[in-house]
C-alpha cells in the first residue's frame, strides 16, 4: 500500500508538468488548429540553456549557486523567448493559416535547429545541475516505506499549478484574452470586427513559449539534465496529450495532461520502463481514434 501511495505522490509533479505544458501548447494551437511539435523543442531548449549558463556562471564567473542559477534563468528566458519570437514571426506565422503539412515540416525543421544549437553550444557534453532542495517531506511515516516528496518537487508543483491558474484567469478576464477567444472561435469573423488575427497568433505563440520556457527550467532543476533529443519526444507527446483533452481548450488540455502524467507514472512503477513512451503514445492514438470527431478546419 505504501508503495502505491508513493507512486501516486510521484505522479503529482509529473502530472503538473504535463498539465502546464498542455495548457501552454493549446494557447497557440487554439488560434490556428495546426499541430506544432516545435513547442516541445522550446521546452527542451530553455532547459538546456538554463543548465549551460548556470554552469558557466558557476565555473567561469565564480558566482555563488543562487546567483549562477538566476543568471542561467535570465539567459534561458532571453534565448528561448527570443527564439520563439523569431520562429513565430518568420516561420510559423506565414504558414499558420495554410496547409497542415507545411506547418508540420517547418516545425520539424525548427526542432532540429534548436536541438543542434543546444548540442553545439554545450560542445555535445551532457551537463548536470547539482541536487537542489532535495530535503524529503514525509507525508506518511511508514517504518518500512515512508511516502515522501522533496521540497523541490512540491515547489515545482505549486509553481506549475499557479501558472495554469494565472493563465486561465488571464485568458478569461483580460482584453487580450477576449481577442484570443474571438480568433480561436472564428478567425475570419474576428478579422471583420477589426482584430488582427496574425498579431494575436504571434502574441499567443510568445505566451505559449513563455509557458514552455518556465516549465523547462522547473523540470530540469529537478531532473538535473535535459537530453538533446528531448525536444522531439516532448513535442510529439504534448501534441497527443493536448489533443486528448481538447487542444483548443487550455483547461481541458491541462486536465488531459494531468491524466497522462498519472498513467505514465503508474506504468513506470508496475510495467517495463523501456516500453513506457511506446505504450503511452499508442494509448493516446487509440483514444483519439475512438473519440474522434470530424470538424471543419478553415
Protein backbone atom coordinates (compact mmCIF):
# COMPACT_ATOMS: atom_id res chain seq x y z
CA UNK A 1 0.00 0.00 0.00
CA UNK A 2 2.82 2.40 0.88
CA UNK A 3 4.50 1.71 -2.45
CA UNK A 4 1.28 2.51 -4.32
CA UNK A 5 0.81 5.75 -2.36
CA UNK A 6 4.40 6.72 -3.17
CA UNK A 7 3.70 6.26 -6.88
CA UNK A 8 0.61 8.46 -6.59
CA UNK A 9 2.75 11.07 -4.85
CA UNK A 10 5.39 10.74 -7.60
CA UNK A 11 2.66 11.31 -10.18
CA UNK A 12 1.71 14.72 -8.76
CA UNK A 13 4.75 16.70 -10.08
CA UNK A 14 4.70 14.77 -13.37
CA UNK A 15 1.00 15.48 -13.84
CA UNK A 16 1.59 19.16 -13.05
CA UNK A 17 4.40 19.25 -15.63
CA UNK A 18 2.25 17.76 -18.39
CA UNK A 19 -0.72 19.91 -17.40
CA UNK A 20 1.14 23.20 -17.74
CA UNK A 21 2.81 22.07 -20.98
CA UNK A 22 -0.55 21.13 -22.49
CA UNK A 23 -2.09 24.39 -21.25
CA UNK A 24 0.60 26.49 -22.93
CA UNK A 25 0.51 24.47 -26.14
CA UNK A 26 -3.24 24.88 -26.52
CA UNK A 27 -2.97 28.68 -26.30
CA UNK A 28 -1.14 28.76 -29.63
CA UNK A 29 -2.99 25.80 -31.14
CA UNK A 30 -6.43 27.33 -30.49
CA UNK A 31 -5.89 30.15 -32.98
CA UNK A 32 -4.54 28.03 -35.85
CA UNK A 33 -5.70 24.42 -35.32
CA UNK A 34 -2.33 23.31 -36.71
CA UNK A 35 -0.16 20.70 -34.97
CA UNK A 36 3.19 22.18 -33.92
CA UNK A 37 5.85 19.91 -32.41
CA UNK A 38 8.26 22.87 -32.11
CA UNK A 39 6.64 23.67 -28.76
CA UNK A 40 8.41 20.72 -27.14
CA UNK A 41 11.70 21.89 -28.67
CA UNK A 42 11.31 25.29 -26.97
CA UNK A 43 10.70 23.49 -23.67
CA UNK A 44 13.89 21.42 -24.03
CA UNK A 45 15.90 24.35 -25.45
CA UNK A 46 15.07 26.52 -22.44
CA UNK A 47 16.11 23.75 -20.06
CA UNK A 48 19.39 23.16 -21.89
CA UNK A 49 20.27 26.87 -22.00
CA UNK A 50 19.43 27.14 -18.30
CA UNK A 51 21.86 24.33 -17.44
CA UNK A 52 24.54 25.68 -19.81
CA UNK A 53 24.58 29.24 -18.46
CA UNK A 54 24.15 28.17 -14.85
CA UNK A 55 27.29 26.07 -15.28
CA UNK A 56 29.06 29.00 -16.96
CA UNK A 57 28.13 31.31 -14.11
CA UNK A 58 29.37 28.78 -11.56
CA UNK A 59 32.59 27.67 -13.29
CA UNK A 60 33.68 30.78 -15.21
CA UNK A 61 32.14 33.75 -13.40
CA UNK A 62 32.63 32.25 -9.93
CA UNK A 63 29.09 33.08 -8.85
CA UNK A 64 27.52 31.53 -5.78
CA UNK A 65 24.91 28.89 -6.63
CA UNK A 66 21.75 31.05 -6.28
CA UNK A 67 23.35 33.77 -8.43
CA UNK A 68 24.51 31.21 -11.01
CA UNK A 69 21.01 29.73 -11.22
CA UNK A 70 19.48 33.20 -11.55
CA UNK A 71 21.96 34.05 -14.31
CA UNK A 72 21.06 30.81 -16.09
CA UNK A 73 17.34 31.51 -15.74
CA UNK A 74 17.62 35.02 -17.20
CA UNK A 75 19.69 33.77 -20.13
CA UNK A 76 17.30 30.87 -20.74
CA UNK A 77 14.32 33.23 -20.86
CA UNK A 78 16.11 35.66 -23.18
CA UNK A 79 17.28 32.96 -25.58
CA UNK A 80 14.12 30.86 -25.61
CA UNK A 81 11.69 33.79 -25.89
CA UNK A 82 13.91 35.45 -28.49
CA UNK A 83 13.97 32.22 -30.47
CA UNK A 84 10.18 31.90 -30.09
CA UNK A 85 9.51 35.41 -31.39
CA UNK A 86 11.88 34.82 -34.31
CA UNK A 87 10.30 31.45 -35.14
CA UNK A 88 6.77 32.73 -34.69
CA UNK A 89 7.25 35.84 -36.82
CA UNK A 90 9.34 34.46 -39.67
CA UNK A 91 8.47 30.76 -39.80
CA UNK A 92 5.17 29.86 -38.15
CA UNK A 93 3.02 32.94 -38.72
CA UNK A 94 3.41 32.94 -42.52
CA UNK A 95 2.43 29.25 -42.53
CA UNK A 96 -0.02 29.19 -39.63
CA UNK A 97 -3.20 29.52 -41.69
CA UNK A 98 -2.05 27.39 -44.62
CA UNK A 99 -1.84 23.61 -45.09
CA UNK A 100 -1.30 21.33 -42.09
CA UNK A 101 1.63 19.64 -43.82
CA UNK A 102 3.66 22.83 -44.23
CA UNK A 103 3.44 23.58 -40.52
CA UNK A 104 4.48 20.03 -39.58
CA UNK A 105 7.52 20.17 -41.88
CA UNK A 106 8.53 23.63 -40.67
CA UNK A 107 8.11 22.58 -37.02
CA UNK A 108 10.32 19.54 -37.57
CA UNK A 109 12.98 21.82 -39.04
CA UNK A 110 12.73 24.10 -36.00
CA UNK A 111 13.14 21.10 -33.68
CA UNK A 112 16.32 20.02 -35.46
CA UNK A 113 17.78 23.54 -35.46
CA UNK A 114 17.15 24.16 -31.76
CA UNK A 115 18.42 20.70 -30.89
CA UNK A 116 21.66 21.26 -32.80
CA UNK A 117 22.15 24.76 -31.35
CA UNK A 118 21.93 23.36 -27.82
CA UNK A 119 24.23 20.45 -28.69
CA UNK A 120 26.89 22.65 -30.29
CA UNK A 121 26.70 25.28 -27.54
CA UNK A 122 27.43 22.63 -24.90
CA UNK A 123 30.10 21.01 -27.08
CA UNK A 124 28.00 17.81 -27.17
CA UNK A 125 28.61 17.32 -23.44
CA UNK A 126 25.85 16.24 -21.08
CA UNK A 127 25.80 18.91 -18.36
CA UNK A 128 24.16 18.37 -14.98
CA UNK A 129 22.86 20.59 -12.22
CA UNK A 130 23.58 19.67 -8.59
CA UNK A 131 20.69 18.31 -6.50
CA UNK A 132 18.52 21.24 -5.42
CA UNK A 133 16.19 21.40 -2.39
CA UNK A 134 16.41 17.63 -2.03
CA UNK A 135 15.19 17.53 1.58
CA UNK A 136 12.32 15.00 1.77
CA UNK A 137 8.92 16.00 3.10
CA UNK A 138 7.31 12.89 4.59
CA UNK A 139 3.54 12.50 4.21
CA UNK A 140 3.19 9.02 5.69
CA UNK A 141 5.95 7.89 8.03
CA UNK A 142 5.74 4.16 7.43
CA UNK A 143 8.70 2.40 9.02
CA UNK A 144 9.28 0.14 6.02
CA UNK A 145 8.39 2.53 3.19
CA UNK A 146 7.83 6.23 4.03
CA UNK A 147 5.81 8.20 1.49
CA UNK A 148 7.61 11.44 0.69
CA UNK A 149 8.40 14.10 -1.91
CA UNK A 150 11.30 16.53 -1.97
CA UNK A 151 10.93 20.23 -1.28
CA UNK A 152 11.78 20.96 -4.92
CA UNK A 153 9.06 18.61 -6.20
CA UNK A 154 6.48 20.38 -4.04
CA UNK A 155 7.74 23.83 -5.03
CA UNK A 156 7.69 22.92 -8.73
CA UNK A 157 4.17 21.51 -8.43
CA UNK A 158 2.88 24.65 -6.73
CA UNK A 159 4.61 26.87 -9.29
CA UNK A 160 3.14 24.92 -12.22
CA UNK A 161 -0.35 24.92 -10.74
CA UNK A 162 -0.04 28.66 -10.19
CA UNK A 163 0.97 29.10 -13.85
CA UNK A 164 -2.15 27.26 -15.00
CA UNK A 165 -4.40 29.19 -12.62
CA UNK A 166 -2.97 32.59 -13.55
CA UNK A 167 -3.06 31.71 -17.23
CA UNK A 168 -6.71 30.69 -17.02
CA UNK A 169 -7.63 33.94 -15.22
CA UNK A 170 -5.69 35.99 -17.78
CA UNK A 171 -7.41 34.28 -20.73
CA UNK A 172 -10.84 34.63 -19.13
CA UNK A 173 -10.72 38.25 -17.98
CA UNK A 174 -8.13 40.20 -19.96
CA UNK A 175 -8.74 42.25 -23.10
CA UNK A 176 -6.18 40.15 -24.96
CA UNK A 177 -7.98 37.03 -23.80
CA UNK A 178 -11.20 38.24 -25.42
CA UNK A 179 -9.38 38.83 -28.71
CA UNK A 180 -7.75 35.41 -28.41
CA UNK A 181 -11.11 33.73 -27.88
CA UNK A 182 -12.59 35.59 -30.85
CA UNK A 183 -9.81 34.45 -33.18
CA UNK A 184 -9.89 30.88 -31.84
CA UNK A 185 -13.67 30.63 -32.37
CA UNK A 186 -13.88 32.26 -35.81
CA UNK A 187 -10.80 33.87 -37.27
CA UNK A 188 -12.50 35.45 -40.30
CA UNK A 189 -15.35 36.90 -38.27
CA UNK A 190 -12.81 38.34 -35.81
CA UNK A 191 -10.93 39.99 -38.68
CA UNK A 192 -14.17 41.54 -39.91
CA UNK A 193 -14.52 43.08 -36.44
CA UNK A 194 -11.08 44.68 -36.75
CA UNK A 195 -8.98 42.12 -34.85
CA UNK A 196 -5.52 41.41 -36.24
CA UNK A 197 -5.56 37.61 -36.25
CA UNK A 198 -1.90 37.36 -37.26
CA UNK A 199 -0.90 39.64 -34.38
CA UNK A 200 -2.99 37.60 -31.95
CA UNK A 201 -1.31 34.43 -33.18
CA UNK A 202 2.18 35.89 -32.72
CA UNK A 203 1.41 37.03 -29.18
CA UNK A 204 -0.24 33.66 -28.42
CA UNK A 205 2.87 31.88 -29.70
CA UNK A 206 5.05 34.07 -27.45
CA UNK A 207 2.81 33.35 -24.44
CA UNK A 208 2.91 29.62 -25.16
CA UNK A 209 6.72 29.86 -25.43
CA UNK A 210 6.81 31.59 -22.03
CA UNK A 211 4.96 28.64 -20.52
CA UNK A 212 7.33 26.20 -22.24
CA UNK A 213 10.43 28.14 -21.13
CA UNK A 214 9.43 28.43 -17.48
CA UNK A 215 8.35 24.80 -17.37
CA UNK A 216 11.62 23.68 -18.95
CA UNK A 217 13.64 25.42 -16.24
CA UNK A 218 11.46 23.99 -13.47
CA UNK A 219 11.70 20.49 -14.92
CA UNK A 220 15.46 20.48 -15.39
CA UNK A 221 16.02 21.92 -11.91
CA UNK A 222 14.59 18.65 -10.61
CA UNK A 223 15.87 16.14 -13.18
CA UNK A 224 19.26 17.86 -13.40
CA UNK A 225 19.71 17.28 -17.13
CA UNK A 226 17.81 17.52 -20.42
CA UNK A 227 18.72 15.24 -23.32
CA UNK A 228 19.37 16.82 -26.72
CA UNK A 229 16.63 14.72 -28.31
CA UNK A 230 14.06 15.54 -25.64
CA UNK A 231 12.56 18.34 -27.74
CA UNK A 232 11.19 15.95 -30.35
CA UNK A 233 9.91 13.47 -27.75
CA UNK A 234 8.14 16.13 -25.70
CA UNK A 235 6.83 17.84 -28.83
CA UNK A 236 5.09 14.69 -30.03
CA UNK A 237 3.91 13.73 -26.56
CA UNK A 238 2.45 17.16 -25.75
CA UNK A 239 0.69 17.23 -29.11
CA UNK A 240 -1.15 14.00 -28.30
CA UNK A 241 -1.76 14.96 -24.67
CA UNK A 242 -3.33 18.28 -25.62
CA UNK A 243 -5.42 16.61 -28.32
CA UNK A 244 -6.77 14.13 -25.78
CA UNK A 245 -8.04 16.91 -23.53
CA UNK A 246 -9.27 19.10 -26.37
CA UNK A 247 -6.33 21.05 -27.76
CA UNK A 248 -8.36 24.20 -28.39
CA UNK A 249 -9.34 24.46 -24.71
CA UNK A 250 -6.38 25.17 -22.39
CA UNK A 251 -8.01 23.96 -19.16
CA UNK A 252 -9.29 20.73 -20.70
CA UNK A 253 -5.86 20.19 -22.24
CA UNK A 254 -4.31 20.66 -18.80
CA UNK A 255 -6.64 18.03 -17.36
CA UNK A 256 -5.67 15.66 -20.16
CA UNK A 257 -2.00 16.28 -19.36
CA UNK A 258 -2.57 15.56 -15.68
CA UNK A 259 -4.30 12.27 -16.52
CA UNK A 260 -1.44 11.17 -18.76
CA UNK A 261 1.11 12.10 -16.09
CA UNK A 262 -0.68 9.81 -13.65
CA UNK A 263 -0.90 6.96 -16.17
CA UNK A 264 2.75 7.31 -17.15
CA UNK A 265 3.93 7.21 -13.54
CA UNK A 266 1.83 4.16 -12.69
CA UNK A 267 3.18 2.35 -15.77
CA UNK A 268 6.76 3.22 -14.75
CA UNK A 269 6.10 1.71 -11.32
CA UNK A 270 4.47 -1.53 -12.43
CA UNK A 271 5.43 -2.02 -16.09
CA UNK A 272 8.57 -2.17 -18.20
CA UNK A 273 10.16 1.28 -18.21
CA UNK A 274 11.61 0.92 -21.72
CA UNK A 275 8.09 0.48 -23.12
CA UNK A 276 6.58 3.43 -21.26
CA UNK A 277 6.58 6.02 -24.03
CA UNK A 278 5.51 3.46 -26.64
CA UNK A 279 2.57 2.33 -24.54
CA UNK A 280 1.50 5.87 -23.57
CA UNK A 281 1.63 7.23 -27.12
CA UNK A 282 -0.11 4.14 -28.52
CA UNK A 283 -2.86 4.54 -25.91
CA UNK A 284 -3.22 8.23 -26.82
CA UNK A 285 -3.53 7.40 -30.52
CA UNK A 286 -6.15 4.74 -29.75
CA UNK A 287 -8.17 7.15 -27.59
CA UNK A 288 -8.02 9.83 -30.28
CA UNK A 289 -9.30 7.36 -32.85
CA UNK A 290 -12.11 6.18 -30.58
CA UNK A 291 -13.26 9.68 -29.64
CA UNK A 292 -12.52 11.33 -32.96
CA UNK A 293 -15.00 13.98 -34.03
CA UNK A 294 -14.91 15.41 -37.53
CA UNK A 295 -14.73 19.20 -37.58
CA UNK A 296 -14.12 21.55 -40.49
CA UNK A 297 -10.77 23.29 -40.39
CA UNK A 298 -10.55 26.69 -42.05
